[in-house]
GROMACS .gro file of C-alpha atoms in nm:
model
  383
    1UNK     CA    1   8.005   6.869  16.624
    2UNK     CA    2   7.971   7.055  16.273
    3UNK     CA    3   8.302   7.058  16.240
    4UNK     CA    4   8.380   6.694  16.299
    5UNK     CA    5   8.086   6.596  16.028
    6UNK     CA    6   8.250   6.847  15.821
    7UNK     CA    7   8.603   6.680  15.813
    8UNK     CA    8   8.431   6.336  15.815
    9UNK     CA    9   8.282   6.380  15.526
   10UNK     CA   10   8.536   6.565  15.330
   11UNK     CA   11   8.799   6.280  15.418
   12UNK     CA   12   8.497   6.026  15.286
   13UNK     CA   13   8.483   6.203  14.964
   14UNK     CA   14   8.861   6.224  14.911
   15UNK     CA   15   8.839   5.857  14.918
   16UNK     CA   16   8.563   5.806  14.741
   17UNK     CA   17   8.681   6.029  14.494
   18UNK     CA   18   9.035   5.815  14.424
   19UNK     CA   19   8.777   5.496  14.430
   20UNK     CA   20   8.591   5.600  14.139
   21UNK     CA   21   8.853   5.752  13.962
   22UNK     CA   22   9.085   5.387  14.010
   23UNK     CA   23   8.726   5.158  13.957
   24UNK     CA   24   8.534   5.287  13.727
   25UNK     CA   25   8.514   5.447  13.312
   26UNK     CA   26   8.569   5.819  13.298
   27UNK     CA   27   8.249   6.052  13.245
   28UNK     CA   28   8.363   6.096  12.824
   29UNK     CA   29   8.401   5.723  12.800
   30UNK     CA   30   8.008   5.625  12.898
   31UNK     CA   31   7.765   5.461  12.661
   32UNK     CA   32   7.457   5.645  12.789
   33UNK     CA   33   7.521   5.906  13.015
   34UNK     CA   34   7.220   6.065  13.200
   35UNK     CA   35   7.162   6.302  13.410
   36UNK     CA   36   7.177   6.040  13.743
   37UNK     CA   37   7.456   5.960  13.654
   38UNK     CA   38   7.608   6.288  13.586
   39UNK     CA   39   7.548   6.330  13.961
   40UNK     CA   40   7.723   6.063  14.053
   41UNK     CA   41   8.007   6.130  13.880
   42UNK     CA   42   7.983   6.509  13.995
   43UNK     CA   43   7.922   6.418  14.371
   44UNK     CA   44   8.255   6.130  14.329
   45UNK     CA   45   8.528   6.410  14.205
   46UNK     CA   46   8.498   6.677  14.476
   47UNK     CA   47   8.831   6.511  14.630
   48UNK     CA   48   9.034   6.822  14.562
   49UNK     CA   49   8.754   7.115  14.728
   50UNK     CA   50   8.748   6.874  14.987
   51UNK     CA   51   9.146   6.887  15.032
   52UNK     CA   52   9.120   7.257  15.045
   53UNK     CA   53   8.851   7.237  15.316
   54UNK     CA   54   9.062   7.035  15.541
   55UNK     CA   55   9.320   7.369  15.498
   56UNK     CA   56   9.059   7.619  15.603
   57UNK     CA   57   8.923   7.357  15.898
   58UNK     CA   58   9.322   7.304  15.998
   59UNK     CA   59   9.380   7.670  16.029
   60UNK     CA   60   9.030   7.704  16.257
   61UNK     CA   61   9.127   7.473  16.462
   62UNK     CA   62   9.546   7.550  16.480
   63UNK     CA   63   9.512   7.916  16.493
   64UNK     CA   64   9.198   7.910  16.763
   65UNK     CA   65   9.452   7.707  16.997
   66UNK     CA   66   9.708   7.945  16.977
   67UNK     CA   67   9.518   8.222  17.022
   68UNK     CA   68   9.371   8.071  17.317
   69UNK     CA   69   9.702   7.973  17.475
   70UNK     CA   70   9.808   8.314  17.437
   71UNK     CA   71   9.530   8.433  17.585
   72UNK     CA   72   9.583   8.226  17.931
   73UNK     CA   73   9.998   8.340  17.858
   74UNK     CA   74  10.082   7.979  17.799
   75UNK     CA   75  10.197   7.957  17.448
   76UNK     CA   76  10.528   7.789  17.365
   77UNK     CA   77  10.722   7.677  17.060
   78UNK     CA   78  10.815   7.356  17.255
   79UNK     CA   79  10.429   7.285  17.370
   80UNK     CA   80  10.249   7.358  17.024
   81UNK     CA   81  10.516   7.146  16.775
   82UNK     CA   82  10.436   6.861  17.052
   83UNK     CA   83  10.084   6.909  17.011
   84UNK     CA   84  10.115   6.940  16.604
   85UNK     CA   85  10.390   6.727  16.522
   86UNK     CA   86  10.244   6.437  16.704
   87UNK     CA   87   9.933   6.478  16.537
   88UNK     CA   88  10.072   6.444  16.196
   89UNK     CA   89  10.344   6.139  16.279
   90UNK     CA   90  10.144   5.925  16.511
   91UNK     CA   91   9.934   5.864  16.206
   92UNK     CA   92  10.184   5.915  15.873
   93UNK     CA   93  10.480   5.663  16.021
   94UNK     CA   94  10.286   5.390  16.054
   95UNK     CA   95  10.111   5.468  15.741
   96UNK     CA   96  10.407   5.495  15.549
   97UNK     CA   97  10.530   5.100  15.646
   98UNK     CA   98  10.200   4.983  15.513
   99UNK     CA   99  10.190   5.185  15.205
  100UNK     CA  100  10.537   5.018  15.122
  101UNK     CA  101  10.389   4.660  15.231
  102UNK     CA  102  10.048   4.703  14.980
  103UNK     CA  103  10.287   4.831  14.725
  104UNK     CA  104  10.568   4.606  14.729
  105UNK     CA  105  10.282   4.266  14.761
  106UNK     CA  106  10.130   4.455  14.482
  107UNK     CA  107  10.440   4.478  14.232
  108UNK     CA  108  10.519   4.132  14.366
  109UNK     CA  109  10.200   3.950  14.226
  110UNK     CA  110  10.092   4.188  13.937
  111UNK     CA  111  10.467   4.325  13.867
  112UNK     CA  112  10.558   4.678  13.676
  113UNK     CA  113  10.330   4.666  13.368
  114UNK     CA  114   9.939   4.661  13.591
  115UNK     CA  115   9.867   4.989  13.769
  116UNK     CA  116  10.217   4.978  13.956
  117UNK     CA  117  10.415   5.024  13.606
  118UNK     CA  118  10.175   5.324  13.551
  119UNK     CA  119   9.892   5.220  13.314
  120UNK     CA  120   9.702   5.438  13.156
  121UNK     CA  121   9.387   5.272  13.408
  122UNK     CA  122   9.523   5.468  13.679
  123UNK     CA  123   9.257   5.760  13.603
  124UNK     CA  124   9.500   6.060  13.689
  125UNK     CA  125   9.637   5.912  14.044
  126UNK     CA  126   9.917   5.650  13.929
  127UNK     CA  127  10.055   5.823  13.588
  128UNK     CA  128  10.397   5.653  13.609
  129UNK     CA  129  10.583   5.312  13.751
  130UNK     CA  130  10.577   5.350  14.124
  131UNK     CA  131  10.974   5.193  14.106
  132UNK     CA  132  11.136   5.546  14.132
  133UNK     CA  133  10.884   5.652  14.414
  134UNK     CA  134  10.947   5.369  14.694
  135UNK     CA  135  11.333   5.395  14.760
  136UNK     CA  136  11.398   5.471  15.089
  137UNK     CA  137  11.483   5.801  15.036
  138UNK     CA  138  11.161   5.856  14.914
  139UNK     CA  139  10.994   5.760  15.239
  140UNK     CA  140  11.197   5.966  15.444
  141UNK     CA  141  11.185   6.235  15.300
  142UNK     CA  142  10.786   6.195  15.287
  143UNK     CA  143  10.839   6.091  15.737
  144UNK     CA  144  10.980   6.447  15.755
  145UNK     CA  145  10.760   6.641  15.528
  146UNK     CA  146  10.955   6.684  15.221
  147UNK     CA  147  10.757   6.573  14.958
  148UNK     CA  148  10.716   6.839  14.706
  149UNK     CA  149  11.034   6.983  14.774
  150UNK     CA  150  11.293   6.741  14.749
  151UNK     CA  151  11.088   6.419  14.707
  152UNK     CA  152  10.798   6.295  14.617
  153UNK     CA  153  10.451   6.116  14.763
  154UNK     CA  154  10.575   5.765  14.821
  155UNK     CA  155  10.463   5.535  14.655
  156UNK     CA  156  10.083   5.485  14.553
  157UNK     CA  157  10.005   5.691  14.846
  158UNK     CA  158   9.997   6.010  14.613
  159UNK     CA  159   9.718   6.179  14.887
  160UNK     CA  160  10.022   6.257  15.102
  161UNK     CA  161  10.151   6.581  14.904
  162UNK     CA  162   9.904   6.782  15.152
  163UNK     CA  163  10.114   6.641  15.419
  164UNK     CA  164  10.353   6.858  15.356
  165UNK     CA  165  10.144   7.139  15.315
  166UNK     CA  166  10.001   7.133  15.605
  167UNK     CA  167  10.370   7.021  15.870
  168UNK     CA  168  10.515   7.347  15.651
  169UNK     CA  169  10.199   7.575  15.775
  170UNK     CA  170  10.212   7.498  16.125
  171UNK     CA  171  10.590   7.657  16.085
  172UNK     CA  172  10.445   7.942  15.922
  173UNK     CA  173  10.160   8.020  16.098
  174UNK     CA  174  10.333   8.057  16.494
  175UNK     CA  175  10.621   8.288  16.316
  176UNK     CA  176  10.337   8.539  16.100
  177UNK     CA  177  10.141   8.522  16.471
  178UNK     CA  178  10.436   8.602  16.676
  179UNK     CA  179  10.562   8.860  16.463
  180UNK     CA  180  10.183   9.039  16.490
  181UNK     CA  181  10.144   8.960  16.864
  182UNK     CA  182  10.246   9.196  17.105
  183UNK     CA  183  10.603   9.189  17.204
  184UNK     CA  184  10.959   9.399  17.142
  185UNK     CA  185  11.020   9.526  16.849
  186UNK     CA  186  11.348   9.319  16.826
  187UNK     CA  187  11.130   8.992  16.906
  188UNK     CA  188  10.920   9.131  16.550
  189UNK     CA  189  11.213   9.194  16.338
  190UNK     CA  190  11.326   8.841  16.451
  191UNK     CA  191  11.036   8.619  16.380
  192UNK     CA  192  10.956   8.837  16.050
  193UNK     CA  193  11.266   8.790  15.951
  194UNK     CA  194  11.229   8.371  16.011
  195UNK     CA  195  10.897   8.364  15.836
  196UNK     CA  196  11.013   8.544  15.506
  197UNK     CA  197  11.401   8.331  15.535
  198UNK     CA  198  11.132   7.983  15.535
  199UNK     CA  199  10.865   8.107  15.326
  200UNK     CA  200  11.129   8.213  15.067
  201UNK     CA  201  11.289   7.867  15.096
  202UNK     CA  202  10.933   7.667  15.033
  203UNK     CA  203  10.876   7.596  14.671
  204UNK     CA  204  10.573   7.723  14.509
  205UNK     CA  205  10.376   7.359  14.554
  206UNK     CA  206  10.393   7.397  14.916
  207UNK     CA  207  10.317   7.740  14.949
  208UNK     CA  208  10.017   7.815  14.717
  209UNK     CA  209   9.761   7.719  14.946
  210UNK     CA  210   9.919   7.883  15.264
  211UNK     CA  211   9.625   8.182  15.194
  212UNK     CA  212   9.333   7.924  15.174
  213UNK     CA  213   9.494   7.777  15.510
  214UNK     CA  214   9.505   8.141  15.649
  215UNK     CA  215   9.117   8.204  15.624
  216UNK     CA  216   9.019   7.930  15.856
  217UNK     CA  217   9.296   8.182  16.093
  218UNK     CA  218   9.042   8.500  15.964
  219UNK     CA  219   8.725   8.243  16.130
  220UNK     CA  220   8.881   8.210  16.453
  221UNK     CA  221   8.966   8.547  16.467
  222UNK     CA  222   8.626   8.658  16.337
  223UNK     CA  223   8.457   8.388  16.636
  224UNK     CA  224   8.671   8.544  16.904
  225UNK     CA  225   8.509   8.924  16.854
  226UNK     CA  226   8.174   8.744  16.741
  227UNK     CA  227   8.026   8.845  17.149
  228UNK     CA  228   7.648   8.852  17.095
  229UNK     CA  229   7.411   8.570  16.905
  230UNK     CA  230   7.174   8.682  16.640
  231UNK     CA  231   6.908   8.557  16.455
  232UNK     CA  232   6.963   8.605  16.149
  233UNK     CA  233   7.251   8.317  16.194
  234UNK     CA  234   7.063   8.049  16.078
  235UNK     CA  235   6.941   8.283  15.708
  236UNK     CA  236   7.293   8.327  15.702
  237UNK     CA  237   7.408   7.981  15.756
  238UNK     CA  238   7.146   7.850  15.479
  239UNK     CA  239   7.225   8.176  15.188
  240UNK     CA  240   7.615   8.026  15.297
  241UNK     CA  241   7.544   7.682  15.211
  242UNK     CA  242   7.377   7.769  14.876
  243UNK     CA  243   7.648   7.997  14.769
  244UNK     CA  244   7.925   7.738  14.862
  245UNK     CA  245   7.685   7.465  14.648
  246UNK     CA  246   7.683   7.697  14.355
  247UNK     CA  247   8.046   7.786  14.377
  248UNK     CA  248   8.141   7.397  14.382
  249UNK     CA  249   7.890   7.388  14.075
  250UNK     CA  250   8.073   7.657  13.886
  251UNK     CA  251   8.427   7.568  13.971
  252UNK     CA  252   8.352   7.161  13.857
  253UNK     CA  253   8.230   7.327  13.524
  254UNK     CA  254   8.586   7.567  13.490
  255UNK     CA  255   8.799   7.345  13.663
  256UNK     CA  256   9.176   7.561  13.518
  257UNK     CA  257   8.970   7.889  13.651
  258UNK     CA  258   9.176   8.002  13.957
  259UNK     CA  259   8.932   8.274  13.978
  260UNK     CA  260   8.624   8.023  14.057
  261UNK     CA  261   8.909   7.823  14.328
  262UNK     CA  262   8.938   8.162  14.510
  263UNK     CA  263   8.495   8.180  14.496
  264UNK     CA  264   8.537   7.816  14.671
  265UNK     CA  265   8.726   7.880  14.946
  266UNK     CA  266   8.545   8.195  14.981
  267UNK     CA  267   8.268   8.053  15.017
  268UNK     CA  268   8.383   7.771  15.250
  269UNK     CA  269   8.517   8.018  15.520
  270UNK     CA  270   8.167   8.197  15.513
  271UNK     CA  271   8.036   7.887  15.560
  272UNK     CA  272   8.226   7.754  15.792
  273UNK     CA  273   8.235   8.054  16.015
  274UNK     CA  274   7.847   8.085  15.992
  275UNK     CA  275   7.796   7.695  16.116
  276UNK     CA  276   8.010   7.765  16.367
  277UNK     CA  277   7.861   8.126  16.510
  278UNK     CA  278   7.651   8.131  16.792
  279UNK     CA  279   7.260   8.168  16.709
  280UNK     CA  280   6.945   8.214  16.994
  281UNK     CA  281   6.735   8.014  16.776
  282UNK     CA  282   6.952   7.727  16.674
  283UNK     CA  283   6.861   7.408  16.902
  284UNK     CA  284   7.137   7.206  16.996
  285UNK     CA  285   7.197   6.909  16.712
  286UNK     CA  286   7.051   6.573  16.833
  287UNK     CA  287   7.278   6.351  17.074
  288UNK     CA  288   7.267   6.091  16.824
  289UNK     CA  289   7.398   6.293  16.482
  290UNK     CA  290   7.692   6.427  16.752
  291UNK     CA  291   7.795   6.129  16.836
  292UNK     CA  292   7.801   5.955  16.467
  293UNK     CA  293   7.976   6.302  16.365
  294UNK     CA  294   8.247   6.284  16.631
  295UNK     CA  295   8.282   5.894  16.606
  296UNK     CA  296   8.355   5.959  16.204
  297UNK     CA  297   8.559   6.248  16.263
  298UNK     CA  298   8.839   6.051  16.480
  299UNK     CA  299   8.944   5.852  16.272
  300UNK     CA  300   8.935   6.060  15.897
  301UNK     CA  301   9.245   6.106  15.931
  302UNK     CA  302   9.337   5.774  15.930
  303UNK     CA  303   9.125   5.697  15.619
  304UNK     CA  304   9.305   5.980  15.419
  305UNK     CA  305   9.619   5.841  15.445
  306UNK     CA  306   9.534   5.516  15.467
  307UNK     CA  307   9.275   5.441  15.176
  308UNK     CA  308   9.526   5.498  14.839
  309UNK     CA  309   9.760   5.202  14.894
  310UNK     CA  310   9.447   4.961  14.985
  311UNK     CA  311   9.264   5.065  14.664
  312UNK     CA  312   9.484   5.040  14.442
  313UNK     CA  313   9.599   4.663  14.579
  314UNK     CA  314   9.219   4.576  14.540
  315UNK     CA  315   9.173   4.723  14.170
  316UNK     CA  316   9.470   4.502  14.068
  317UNK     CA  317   9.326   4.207  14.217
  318UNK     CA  318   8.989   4.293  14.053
  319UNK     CA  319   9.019   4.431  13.735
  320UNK     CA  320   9.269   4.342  13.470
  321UNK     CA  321   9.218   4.538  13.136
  322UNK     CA  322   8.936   4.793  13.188
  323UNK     CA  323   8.757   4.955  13.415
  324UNK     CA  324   8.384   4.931  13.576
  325UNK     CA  325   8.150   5.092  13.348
  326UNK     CA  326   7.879   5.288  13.559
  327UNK     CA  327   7.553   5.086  13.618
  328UNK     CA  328   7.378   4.970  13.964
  329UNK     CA  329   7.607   4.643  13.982
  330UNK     CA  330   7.900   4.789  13.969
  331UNK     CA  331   7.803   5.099  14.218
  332UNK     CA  332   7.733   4.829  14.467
  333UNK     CA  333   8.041   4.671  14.449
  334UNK     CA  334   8.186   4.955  14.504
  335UNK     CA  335   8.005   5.063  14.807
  336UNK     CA  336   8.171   4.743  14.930
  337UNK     CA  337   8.486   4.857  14.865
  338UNK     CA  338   8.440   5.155  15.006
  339UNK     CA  339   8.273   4.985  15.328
  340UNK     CA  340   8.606   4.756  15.369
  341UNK     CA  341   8.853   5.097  15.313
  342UNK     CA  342   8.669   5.243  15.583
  343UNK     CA  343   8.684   4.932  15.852
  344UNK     CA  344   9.048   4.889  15.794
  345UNK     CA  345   9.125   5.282  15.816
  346UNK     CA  346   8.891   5.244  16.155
  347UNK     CA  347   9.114   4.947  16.283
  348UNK     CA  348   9.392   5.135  16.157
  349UNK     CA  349   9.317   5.386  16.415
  350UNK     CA  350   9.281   5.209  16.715
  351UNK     CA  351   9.624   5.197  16.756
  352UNK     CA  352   9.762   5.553  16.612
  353UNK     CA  353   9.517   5.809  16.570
  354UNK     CA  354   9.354   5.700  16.925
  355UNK     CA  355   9.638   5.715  17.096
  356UNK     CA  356   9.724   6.075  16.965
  357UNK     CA  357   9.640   6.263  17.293
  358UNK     CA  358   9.772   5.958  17.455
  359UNK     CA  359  10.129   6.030  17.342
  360UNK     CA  360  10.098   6.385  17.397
  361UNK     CA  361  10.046   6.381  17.750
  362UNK     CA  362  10.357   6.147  17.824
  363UNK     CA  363  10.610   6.360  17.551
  364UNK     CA  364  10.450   6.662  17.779
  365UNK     CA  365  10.556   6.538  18.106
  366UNK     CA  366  10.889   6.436  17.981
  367UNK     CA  367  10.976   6.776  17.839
  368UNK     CA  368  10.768   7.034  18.054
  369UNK     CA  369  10.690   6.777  18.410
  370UNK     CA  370  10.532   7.110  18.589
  371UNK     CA  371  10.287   7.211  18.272
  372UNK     CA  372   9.920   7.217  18.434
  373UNK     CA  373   9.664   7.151  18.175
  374UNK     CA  374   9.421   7.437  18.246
  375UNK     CA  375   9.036   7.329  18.177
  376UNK     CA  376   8.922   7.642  17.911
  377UNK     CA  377   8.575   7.647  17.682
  378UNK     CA  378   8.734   7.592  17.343
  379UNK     CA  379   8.641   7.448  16.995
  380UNK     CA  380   8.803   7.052  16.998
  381UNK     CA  381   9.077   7.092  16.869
  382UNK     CA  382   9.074   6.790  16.595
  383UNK     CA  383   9.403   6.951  16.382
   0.00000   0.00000   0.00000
């Protein structure tokens, strides 16, 4: 139940993120900056950390099915790309067809020279004219994961670069866990030999973050050995959370530090792992908060790839030459924006991210009819 408030929230502050970035003044261009609203501008641009922790949370939750499948000798190539390639296109298709409705309404009413030509009110999301990103061949290649390589994001949807990222680690990941599994040596050679063939092909954008995705691999290996609770869990779950706090802190304030980046994910794999490790004096969460957390969590993935395209339709219906400046008026309006991003990314998902296990099951009787579904204590898998 962590784990789902955890990817909740990150996906919330992606999104709010992009919102103030597309709504209001940057930080330099305030009248009277204080330290409230130094906060708020500090607690609104935490959209890329919280990228990286959907990584580290993906390779959990990836890696701790496979190893579990493994475990009961029921691991198959054709079984886990049904499992993970239906979790990323149930969701991205249908996002894609209203990314190119938003955007092509957009250019219609407010044409090339608003945000869609590329103003300079774009904060750092729309930097250029969308025109050369929505071609078709734009938005398939983005359908089949090739943004980054040979295209890119589509559109004003520029959130869906980690797409990629993430279809081209679930390739990685099985062949770099087959080739350490047990098995032949000619089975090795064979599945080394396809991971450093695809990894050589990848460009650099893609695979820089393939080690942040691998230490959410290093918690689920980690919780499978973890056998007896302790507790000194919970000191170690709180001395976690403060270092991961203070790493944020010191990687806002050196943002072109790769050093501090590598502290961050650090930290968010200690984390992580801690929240997740058993303790004997840890009561169970309240019904309620696991409920809110799991209701939020099925459908963030939704809002991540839903939320770009709708927010930058409304701040060319609402502003024209300048953006918000930051005062209590303003916030508000935004926290209405932010309130109708999330009810449309929630209807959204009703029919595609709610169906997800849904289409699973009938692609699994189709292609393996006799495949039992055997009941196993497991983390949810929400990858």
């Amino acid at each position: 139940m962590h784990l789902d408030a955890i990817r909740a929230l990150a996906a919330a502050a992606v999104m709010v993120g992009h919102l103030r970035n597309l709504f209001f003044q940057d930080y330099g261009s305030l009248a009277h900056p204080n330290l409230a609203w130094s906060g708020f501008y500090v607690l609104t641009s935490l959209g890329n950390q919280s990228v990286i922790l959907f990584f580290v949370l993906s390779g959990l939750l990836v890696s701790f099915g496979a190893f579990k499948d493994a475990n009961y000798k029921s691991w198959s190539w054709r079984s886990y790309f049904i499992q993970r390639f239906t979790r990323l296109v149930i969701v991205l298709w249908p996002a894609l067809v209203l990314t190119f409705a938003f955007d092509t309404l957009g250019r219609h009413l407010f044409g090339d020279s608003h945000l869609y030509g590329g103003d300079t009110l774009g904060g750092n999301i729309i930097s250029s004219s969308i025109a050369p990103r929505s071609t078709l061949t734009v938005y398939l290649g983005n359908a089949f994961f090739l943004q980054q390589w040979l295209v890119v994001p589509a559109g004003t949807n520029t959130a869906l670069w980690s797409l990629s990222c993430e279809f081209w680690y679930y390739v990685l990941f099985p062949l770099l866990f087959l080739t350490l599994k047990k098995g032949s040596l000619f089975s090795k050679i064979g599945h080394a030999a396809a991971l450093m063939g695809v990894y050589y092909l990848l460009p650099n954008p893609l695979t820089s973050n393939f080690p942040v995705w691998l230490l959410g691999c290093a918690i689920s290996v980690a919780w499978a050995f973890y056998k007896r609770p302790t507790r000194f869990v919970i000191a170690l779950r709180v001395i976690s959370a403060v270092a991961l706090v203070g790493t944020l802190a010191v990687a806002r304030a050196n943002p072109h530090q790769e050093s501090y980046q590598v502290l961050v994910c650090l930290a968010m794999t200690a984390f992580l792992y801690f929240l997740i490790a058993p303790a004997e004096t840890v009561s169970a969460p309240p019904t309620r908060y696991a409920r809110l957390a799991r209701f939020c969590s099925e459908f963030s993935y939704s809002l991540y790839l839903t939320h770009l395209p709708l927010l930058c339709f409304l701040r060319s219906c609402l502003l024209k030459d300048s953006r918000w400046p930051a005062d209590l008026l303003h916030v508000t309006f935004a926290i209405a924006i932010a309130t109708v991003a999330i009810g449309y990314a929630y209807f959204f998902s009703v029919f595609t991210e709610a169906n997800t296990n849904s289409v699973r099951k009938w692609l699994m009787k189709r292609v393996q009819p006799q495949t039992l579904e055997q009941e196993r204590p497991s983390l949810r898998d929400a990858a």
